[in-house]
Coordinates of C-alpha atoms and ligand atoms in Angstrom, one line a residue:
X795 CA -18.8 -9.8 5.4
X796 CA -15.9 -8.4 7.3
X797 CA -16.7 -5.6 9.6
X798 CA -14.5 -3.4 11.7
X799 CA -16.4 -0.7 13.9
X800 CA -14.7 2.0 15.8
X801 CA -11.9 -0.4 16.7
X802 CA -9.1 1.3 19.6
X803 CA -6.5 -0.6 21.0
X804 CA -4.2 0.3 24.0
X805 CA -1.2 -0.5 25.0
X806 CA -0.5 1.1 28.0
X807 CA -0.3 4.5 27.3
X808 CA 0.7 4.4 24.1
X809 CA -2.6 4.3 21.0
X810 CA -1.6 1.4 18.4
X811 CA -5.2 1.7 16.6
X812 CA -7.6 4.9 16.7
X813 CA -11.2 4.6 15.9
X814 CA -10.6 2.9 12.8
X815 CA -13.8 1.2 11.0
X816 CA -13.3 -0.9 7.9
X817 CA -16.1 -3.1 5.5
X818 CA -15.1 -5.9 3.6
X819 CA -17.0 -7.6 1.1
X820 CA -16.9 -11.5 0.4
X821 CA -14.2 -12.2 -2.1
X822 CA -12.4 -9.1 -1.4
X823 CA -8.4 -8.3 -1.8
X824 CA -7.4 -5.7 0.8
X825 CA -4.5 -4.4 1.5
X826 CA -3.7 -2.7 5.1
X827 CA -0.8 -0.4 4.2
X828 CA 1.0 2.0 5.6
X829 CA 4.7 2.3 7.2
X830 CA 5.9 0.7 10.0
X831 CA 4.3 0.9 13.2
X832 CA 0.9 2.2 11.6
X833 CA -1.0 -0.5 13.3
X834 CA -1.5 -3.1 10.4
X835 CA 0.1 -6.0 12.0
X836 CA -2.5 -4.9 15.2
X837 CA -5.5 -5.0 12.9
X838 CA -5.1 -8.5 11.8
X839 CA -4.2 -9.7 14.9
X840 CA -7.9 -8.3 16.4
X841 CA -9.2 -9.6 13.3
X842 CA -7.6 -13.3 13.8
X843 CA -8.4 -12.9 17.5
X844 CA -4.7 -12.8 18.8
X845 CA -5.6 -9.5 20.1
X846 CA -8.7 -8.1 22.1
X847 CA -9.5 -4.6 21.1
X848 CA -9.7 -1.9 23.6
X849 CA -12.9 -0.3 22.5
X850 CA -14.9 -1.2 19.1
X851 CA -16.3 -4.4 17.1
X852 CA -15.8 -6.9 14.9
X853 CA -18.1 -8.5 12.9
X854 CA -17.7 -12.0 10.6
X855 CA -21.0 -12.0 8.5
X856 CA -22.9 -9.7 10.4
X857 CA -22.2 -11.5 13.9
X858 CA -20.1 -10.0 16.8
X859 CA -17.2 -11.9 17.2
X860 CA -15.2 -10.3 19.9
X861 CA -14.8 -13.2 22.0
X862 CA -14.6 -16.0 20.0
X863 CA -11.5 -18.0 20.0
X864 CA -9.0 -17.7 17.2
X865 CA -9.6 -21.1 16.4
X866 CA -12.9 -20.9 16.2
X867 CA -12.6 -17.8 14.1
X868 CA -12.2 -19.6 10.9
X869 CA -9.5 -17.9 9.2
X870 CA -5.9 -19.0 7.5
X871 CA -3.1 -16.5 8.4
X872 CA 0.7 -16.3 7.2
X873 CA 3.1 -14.6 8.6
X874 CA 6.1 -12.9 7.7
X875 CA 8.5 -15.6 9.4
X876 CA 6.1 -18.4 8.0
X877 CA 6.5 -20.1 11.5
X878 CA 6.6 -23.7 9.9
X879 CA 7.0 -26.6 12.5
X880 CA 10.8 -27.3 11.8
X881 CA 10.4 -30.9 13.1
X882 CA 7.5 -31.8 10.5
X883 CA 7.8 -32.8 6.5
X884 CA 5.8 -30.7 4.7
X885 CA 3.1 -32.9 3.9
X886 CA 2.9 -32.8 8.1
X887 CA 2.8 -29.0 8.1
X888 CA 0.4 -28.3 5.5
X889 CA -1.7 -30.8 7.1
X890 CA -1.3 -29.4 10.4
X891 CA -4.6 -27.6 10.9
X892 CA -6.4 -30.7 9.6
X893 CA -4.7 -32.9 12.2
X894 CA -6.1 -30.0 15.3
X895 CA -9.2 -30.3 13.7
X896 CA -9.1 -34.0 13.9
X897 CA -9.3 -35.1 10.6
X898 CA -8.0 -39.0 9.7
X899 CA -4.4 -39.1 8.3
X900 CA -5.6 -40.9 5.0
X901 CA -7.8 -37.6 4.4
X902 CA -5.7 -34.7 5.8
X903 CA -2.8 -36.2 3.4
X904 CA -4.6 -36.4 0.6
X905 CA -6.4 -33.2 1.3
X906 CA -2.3 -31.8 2.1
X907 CA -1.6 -33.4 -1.5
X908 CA -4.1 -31.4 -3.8
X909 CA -3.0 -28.5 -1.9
X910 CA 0.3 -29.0 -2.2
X911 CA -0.1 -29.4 -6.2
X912 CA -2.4 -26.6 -6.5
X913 CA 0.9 -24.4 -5.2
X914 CA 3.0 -26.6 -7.2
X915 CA 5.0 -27.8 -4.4
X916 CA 3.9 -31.4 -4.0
X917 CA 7.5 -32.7 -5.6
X918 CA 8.4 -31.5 -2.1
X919 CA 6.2 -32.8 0.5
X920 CA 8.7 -35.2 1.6
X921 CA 11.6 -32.6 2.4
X922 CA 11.8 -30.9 5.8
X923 CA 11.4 -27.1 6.0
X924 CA 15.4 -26.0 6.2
X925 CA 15.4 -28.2 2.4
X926 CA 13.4 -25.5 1.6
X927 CA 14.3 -22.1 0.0
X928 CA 12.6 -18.8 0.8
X929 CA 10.2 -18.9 -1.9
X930 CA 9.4 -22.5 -1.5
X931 CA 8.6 -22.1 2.4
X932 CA 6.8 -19.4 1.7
X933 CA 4.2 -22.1 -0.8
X934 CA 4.3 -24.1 2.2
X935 CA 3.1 -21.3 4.3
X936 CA 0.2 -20.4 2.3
X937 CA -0.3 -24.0 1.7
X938 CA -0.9 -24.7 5.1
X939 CA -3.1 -21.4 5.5
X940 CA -5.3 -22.6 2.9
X941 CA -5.5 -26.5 4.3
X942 CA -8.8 -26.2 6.2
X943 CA -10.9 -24.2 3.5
X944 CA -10.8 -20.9 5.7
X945 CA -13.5 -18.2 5.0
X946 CA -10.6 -16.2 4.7
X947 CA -6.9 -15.7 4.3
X948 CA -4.7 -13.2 6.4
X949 CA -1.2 -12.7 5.5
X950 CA 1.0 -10.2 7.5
X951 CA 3.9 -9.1 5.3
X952 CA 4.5 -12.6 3.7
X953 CA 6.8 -11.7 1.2
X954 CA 9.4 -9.4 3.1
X955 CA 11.8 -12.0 3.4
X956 CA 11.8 -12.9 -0.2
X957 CA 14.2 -11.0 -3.2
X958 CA 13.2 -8.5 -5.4
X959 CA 12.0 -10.7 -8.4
X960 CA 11.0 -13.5 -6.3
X961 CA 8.8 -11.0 -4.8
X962 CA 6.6 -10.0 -8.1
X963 CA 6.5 -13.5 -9.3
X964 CA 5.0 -14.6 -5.3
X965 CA 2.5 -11.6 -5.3
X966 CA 1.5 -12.6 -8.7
X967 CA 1.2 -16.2 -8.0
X968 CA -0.9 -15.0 -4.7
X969 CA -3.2 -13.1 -6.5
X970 CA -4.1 -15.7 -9.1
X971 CA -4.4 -17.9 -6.3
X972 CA -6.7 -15.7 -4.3
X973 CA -9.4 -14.9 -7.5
X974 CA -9.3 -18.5 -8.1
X975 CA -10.5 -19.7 -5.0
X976 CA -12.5 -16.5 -4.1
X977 CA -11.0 -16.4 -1.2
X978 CA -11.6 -12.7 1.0
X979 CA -8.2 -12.1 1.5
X980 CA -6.2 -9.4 3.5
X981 CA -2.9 -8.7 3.0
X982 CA -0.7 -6.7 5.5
X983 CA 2.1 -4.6 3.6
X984 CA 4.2 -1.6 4.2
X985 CA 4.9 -1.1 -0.1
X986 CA 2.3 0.7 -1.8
X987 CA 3.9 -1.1 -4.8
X988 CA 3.0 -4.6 -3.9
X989 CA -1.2 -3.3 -2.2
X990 CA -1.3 -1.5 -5.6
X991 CA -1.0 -4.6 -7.5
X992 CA -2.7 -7.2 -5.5
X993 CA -5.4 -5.6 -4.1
X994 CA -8.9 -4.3 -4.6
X995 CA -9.1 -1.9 -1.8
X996 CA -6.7 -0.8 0.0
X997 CA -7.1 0.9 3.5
X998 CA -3.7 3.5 4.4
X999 CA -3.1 4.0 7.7
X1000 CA -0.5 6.2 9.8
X1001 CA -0.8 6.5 13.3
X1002 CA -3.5 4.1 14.1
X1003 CA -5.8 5.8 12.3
X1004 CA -7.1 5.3 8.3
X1005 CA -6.7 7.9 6.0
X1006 CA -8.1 6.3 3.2
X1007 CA -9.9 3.2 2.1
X1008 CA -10.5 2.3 -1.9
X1009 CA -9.8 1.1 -5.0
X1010 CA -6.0 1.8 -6.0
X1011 CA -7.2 4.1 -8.6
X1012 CA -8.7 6.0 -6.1
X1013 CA -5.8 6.5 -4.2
X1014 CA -3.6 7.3 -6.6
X1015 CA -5.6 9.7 -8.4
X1016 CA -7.5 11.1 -5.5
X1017 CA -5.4 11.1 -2.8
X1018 CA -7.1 12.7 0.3
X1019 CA -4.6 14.4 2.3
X1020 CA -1.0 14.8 2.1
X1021 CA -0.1 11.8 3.4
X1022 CA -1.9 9.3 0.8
X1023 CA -0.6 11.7 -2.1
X1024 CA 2.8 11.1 -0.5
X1025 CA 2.7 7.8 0.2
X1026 CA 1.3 6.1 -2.8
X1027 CA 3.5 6.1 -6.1
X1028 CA 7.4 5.8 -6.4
X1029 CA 8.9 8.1 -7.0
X1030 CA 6.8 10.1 -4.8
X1031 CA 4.5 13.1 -5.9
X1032 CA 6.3 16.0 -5.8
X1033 CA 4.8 18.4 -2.7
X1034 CA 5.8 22.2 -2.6
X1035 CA 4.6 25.0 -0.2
X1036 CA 3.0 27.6 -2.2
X1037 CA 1.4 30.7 -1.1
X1038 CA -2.0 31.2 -2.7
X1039 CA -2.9 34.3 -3.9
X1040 CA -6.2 35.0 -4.6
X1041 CA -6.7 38.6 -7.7
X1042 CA -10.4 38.5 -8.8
X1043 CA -10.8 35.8 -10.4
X1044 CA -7.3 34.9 -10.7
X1045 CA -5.1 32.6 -8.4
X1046 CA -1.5 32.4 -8.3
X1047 CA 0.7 29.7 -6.6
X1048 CA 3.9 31.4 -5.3
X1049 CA 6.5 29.3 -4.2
X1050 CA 10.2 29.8 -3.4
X1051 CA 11.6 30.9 -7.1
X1052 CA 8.3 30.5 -8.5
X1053 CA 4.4 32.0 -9.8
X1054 CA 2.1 29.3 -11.0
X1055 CA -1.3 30.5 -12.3
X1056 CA -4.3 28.1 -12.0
X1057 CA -6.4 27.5 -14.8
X1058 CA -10.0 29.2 -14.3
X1059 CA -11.6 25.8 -14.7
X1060 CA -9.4 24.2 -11.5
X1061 CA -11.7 24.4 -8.5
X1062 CA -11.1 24.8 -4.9
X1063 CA -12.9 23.6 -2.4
X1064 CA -14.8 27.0 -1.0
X1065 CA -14.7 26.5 2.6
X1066 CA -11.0 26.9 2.4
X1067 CA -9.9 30.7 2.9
X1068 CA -5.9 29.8 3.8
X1069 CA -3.2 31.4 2.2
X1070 CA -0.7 28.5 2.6
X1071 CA -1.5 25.6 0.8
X1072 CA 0.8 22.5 -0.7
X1073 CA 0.8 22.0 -4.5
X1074 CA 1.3 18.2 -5.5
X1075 CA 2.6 16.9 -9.0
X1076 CA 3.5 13.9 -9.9
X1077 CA 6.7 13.6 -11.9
X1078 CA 4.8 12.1 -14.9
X1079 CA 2.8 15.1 -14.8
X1080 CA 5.7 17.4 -15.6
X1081 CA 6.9 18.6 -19.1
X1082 CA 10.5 19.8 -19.2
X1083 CA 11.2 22.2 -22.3
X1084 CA 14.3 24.4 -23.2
X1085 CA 12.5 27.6 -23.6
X1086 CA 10.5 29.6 -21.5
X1087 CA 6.9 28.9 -22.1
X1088 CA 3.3 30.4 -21.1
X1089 CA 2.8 29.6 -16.9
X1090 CA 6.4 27.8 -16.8
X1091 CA 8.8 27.3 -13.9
X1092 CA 12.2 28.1 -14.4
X1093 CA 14.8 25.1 -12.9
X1094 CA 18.2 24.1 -13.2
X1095 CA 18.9 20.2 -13.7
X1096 CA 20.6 18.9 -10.6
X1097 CA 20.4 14.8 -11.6
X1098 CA 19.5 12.5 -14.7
X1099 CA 19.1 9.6 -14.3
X1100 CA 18.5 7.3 -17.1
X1101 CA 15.8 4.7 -16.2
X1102 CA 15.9 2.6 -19.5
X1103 CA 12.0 3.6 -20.7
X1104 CA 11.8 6.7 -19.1
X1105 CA 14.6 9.2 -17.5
X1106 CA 14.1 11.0 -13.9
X1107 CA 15.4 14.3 -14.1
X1108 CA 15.8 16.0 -10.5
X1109 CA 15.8 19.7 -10.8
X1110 CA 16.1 22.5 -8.5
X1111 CA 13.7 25.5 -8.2
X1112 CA 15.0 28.7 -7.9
X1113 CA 18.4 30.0 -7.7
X1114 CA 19.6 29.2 -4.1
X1115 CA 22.2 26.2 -4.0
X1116 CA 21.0 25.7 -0.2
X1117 CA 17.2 24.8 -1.7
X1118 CA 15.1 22.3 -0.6
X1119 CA 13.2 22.8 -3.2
X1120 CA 13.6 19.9 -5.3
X1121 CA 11.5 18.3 -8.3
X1122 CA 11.7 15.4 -9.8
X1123 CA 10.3 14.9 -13.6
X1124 CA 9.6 12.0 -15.2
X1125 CA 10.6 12.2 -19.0
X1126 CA 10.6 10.0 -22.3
X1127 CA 14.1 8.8 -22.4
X1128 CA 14.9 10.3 -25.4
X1129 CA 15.0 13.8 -24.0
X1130 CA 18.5 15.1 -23.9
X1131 CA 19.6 17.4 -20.9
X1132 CA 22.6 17.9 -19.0
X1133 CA 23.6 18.6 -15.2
X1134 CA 23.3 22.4 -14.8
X1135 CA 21.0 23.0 -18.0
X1136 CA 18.2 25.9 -17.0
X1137 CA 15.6 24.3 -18.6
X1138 CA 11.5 25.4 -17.6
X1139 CA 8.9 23.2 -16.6
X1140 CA 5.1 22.7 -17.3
X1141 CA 2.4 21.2 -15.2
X1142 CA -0.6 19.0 -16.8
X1143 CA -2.8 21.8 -14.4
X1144 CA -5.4 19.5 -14.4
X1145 CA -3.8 16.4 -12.7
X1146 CA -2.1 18.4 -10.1
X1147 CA -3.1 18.2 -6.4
X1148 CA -3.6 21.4 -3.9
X1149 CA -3.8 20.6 -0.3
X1150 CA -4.2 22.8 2.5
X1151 CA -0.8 23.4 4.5
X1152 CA -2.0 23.0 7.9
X1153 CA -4.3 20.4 7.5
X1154 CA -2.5 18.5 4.8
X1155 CA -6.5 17.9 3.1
X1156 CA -6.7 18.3 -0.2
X1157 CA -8.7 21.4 -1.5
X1158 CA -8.7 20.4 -5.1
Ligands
ADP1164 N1 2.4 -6.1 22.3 C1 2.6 -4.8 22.2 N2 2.9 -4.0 23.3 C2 3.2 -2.7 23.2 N3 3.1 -2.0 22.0 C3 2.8 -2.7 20.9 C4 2.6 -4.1 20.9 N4 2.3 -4.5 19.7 C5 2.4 -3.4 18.9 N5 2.7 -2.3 19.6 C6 2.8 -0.9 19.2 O1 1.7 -0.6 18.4 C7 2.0 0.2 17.3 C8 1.5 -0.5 16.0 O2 2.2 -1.7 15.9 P1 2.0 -2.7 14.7 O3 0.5 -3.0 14.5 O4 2.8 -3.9 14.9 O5 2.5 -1.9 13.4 P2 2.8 -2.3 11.9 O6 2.4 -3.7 11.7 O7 2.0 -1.4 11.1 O8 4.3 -2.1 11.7 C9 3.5 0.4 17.3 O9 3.8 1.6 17.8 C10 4.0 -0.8 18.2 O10 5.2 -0.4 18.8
MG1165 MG1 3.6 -5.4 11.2

């Protein structure tokens, strides 16, 4: 219903958004992610209307709608400041975009009231906005987003300003919100934790430019390039240069204090004839064990760090105390190992990752 074809934008010199094509279905959750400066807050904008594209278009159920006016666009958007009217009660704000529209104060309140209960805020539509705290402006926000029955919702990073906790139980709260009304929703963010959990497709972008669009699963488990593998999970997959060397039908991973031999049934993408490729594990994908066994990687514990259901272990690779070369595991917390402890490592060979060096694609 949502359409996004070869869009470019320009400022100046400089590329905010690169060919960059997207389809959204009616009722969809997506998430634009990415870090900052990736162009997300730039693709809603184009998509509200605040911003004319340079080259490409957008369609709203199959219609161009390049030139028409963002109020005529249809669409409820939050931002991250929530920009409430200061002056107004809430009941006034929420109502706000009924009021434009010229709807009759009996209705628009009324209409502001359900609303208002729905988010569980109407104890408050008396109070001014500064009565308000973060997570209660925040309803209002949304509230007022939702007033005039959008098609859909756009929301540019609206829980940055809140706290930690505050933050799970709002994305929550948005989510149940957002299945409820069947709303197609998309949701700017640069934390893969919060896309990952309210979203049913997430696009990733860095530099203007997608790198991957789909279901979280899919991202997570096959990440297409460096960058996605990188980006997604916390903590981050663990990514180490390797050498591949290829003897008959065997291939060995060499890496700075390290041979890792690929199981016969892991496949590599055929077109790739590179030597120097990136290996990617995650750290729940890495046994630690006290003894040396079959195709394991000797380390030295650097870090533990107990997590309360699980324990991160950082070791090093290797027996340079300049390395880079850093892992980090994630263990059951009952495993017992010390700072300095050699201990080896094992890899579930068939979740790990290999990607091409130079490219950063992923050949597995
Ligand atoms: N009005 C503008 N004028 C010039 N450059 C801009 C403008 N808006 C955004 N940019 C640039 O475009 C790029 C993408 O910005 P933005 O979409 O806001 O990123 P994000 O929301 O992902 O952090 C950035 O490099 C930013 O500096
Ligand atoms: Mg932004």
């Amino acid at each position: 219903m949502i359409k996004l074809e070869g869009i470019s934008k320009k400022f100046g010199d400089s590329t905010a958004l690169e060919n960059v094509s997207l389809d959204i279905k009616r009722g969809e959750f997506v998430a634009l992610l990415g870090p900052s400066g990736c162009g997300k807050s730039t693709t809603l904008m184009i998509l509200a209307g605040l911003l004319q594209p340079t080259s490409g278009k957008v369609y709203f159920d199959g219609k161009i709608v390049n030139h028409v006016e963002p109020k005529d666009r249809d669409i409820g958007m939050v931002f991250q400041s929530y920009a409430l009217y200061p002056h107004m009660t809430v009941l006034d704000n929420i109502a706000f975009p009924l009021k434009q529209r010229k709807v009759k104060k009996k209705e628009r309140h009324q209409k502001a009231q359900e609303i208002a209960a729905m988010l569980q805020i109407d104890q408050l539509t008396d109070r001014m906005p500064s009565q308000l705290s973060g997570g209660q402006q925040q309803r209002v926000a949304m509230a007022r987003a939702l007033a005039k029955d959008p098609l859909f919702l756009l929301l540019d990073e609206p829980m940055s300003n809140l706290d930690a906790r505050l933050k799970v139980d709002v994305r929550d709260e948005i989510r149940r919100l957002q299945l409820k009304l069947g709303i197609t929703t998309i949701i700017v963010t640069h934390d893969q934790e919060e896309a990952m959990a309210v979203a049913d497709k997430i696009a990733i972008l860095q530099n203007g430019k997608i790198q991957q669009y789909g279901t979280p699963d899919e991202l997570f488990m096959k990440p297409v390039n460096l960058f996605v593998a990188h980006f997604m999970g916390n903590p981050p997959m663990n990514i180490l240069k390797c050498d591949l060397l290829r003897n008959g039908n065997e291939r060995i991973l060499r890496g700075d204090g390290f041979d890792y031999k690929l199981l016969s049934t892991k496949k590599l993408n055929t077109e790739f004839k590179g030597t120097k490729v990136a290996l990617g594990a995650r750290p729940h994908h890495l046994q630690i064990s006290k003894v040396q066994l079959e195709n394991s990687i000797p380390a030295k514990v650097v870090l533990v760090e107990q997590l309360g259901r699980e324990k991160l272990i950082k070791v090093m690779l290797g027996d340079n105390e300049n390395t880079t070369n850093f892992i980090r595991i994630l263990s059951p917390s009952d495993l017992n190992v010390s700072y300095n402890e050699r201990v080896y490592l094992t890899l579930d060979s068939e979740a790990i990752h290999i990607f091409d060096e130079e490219t950063g694609k992923v050949i597995t």
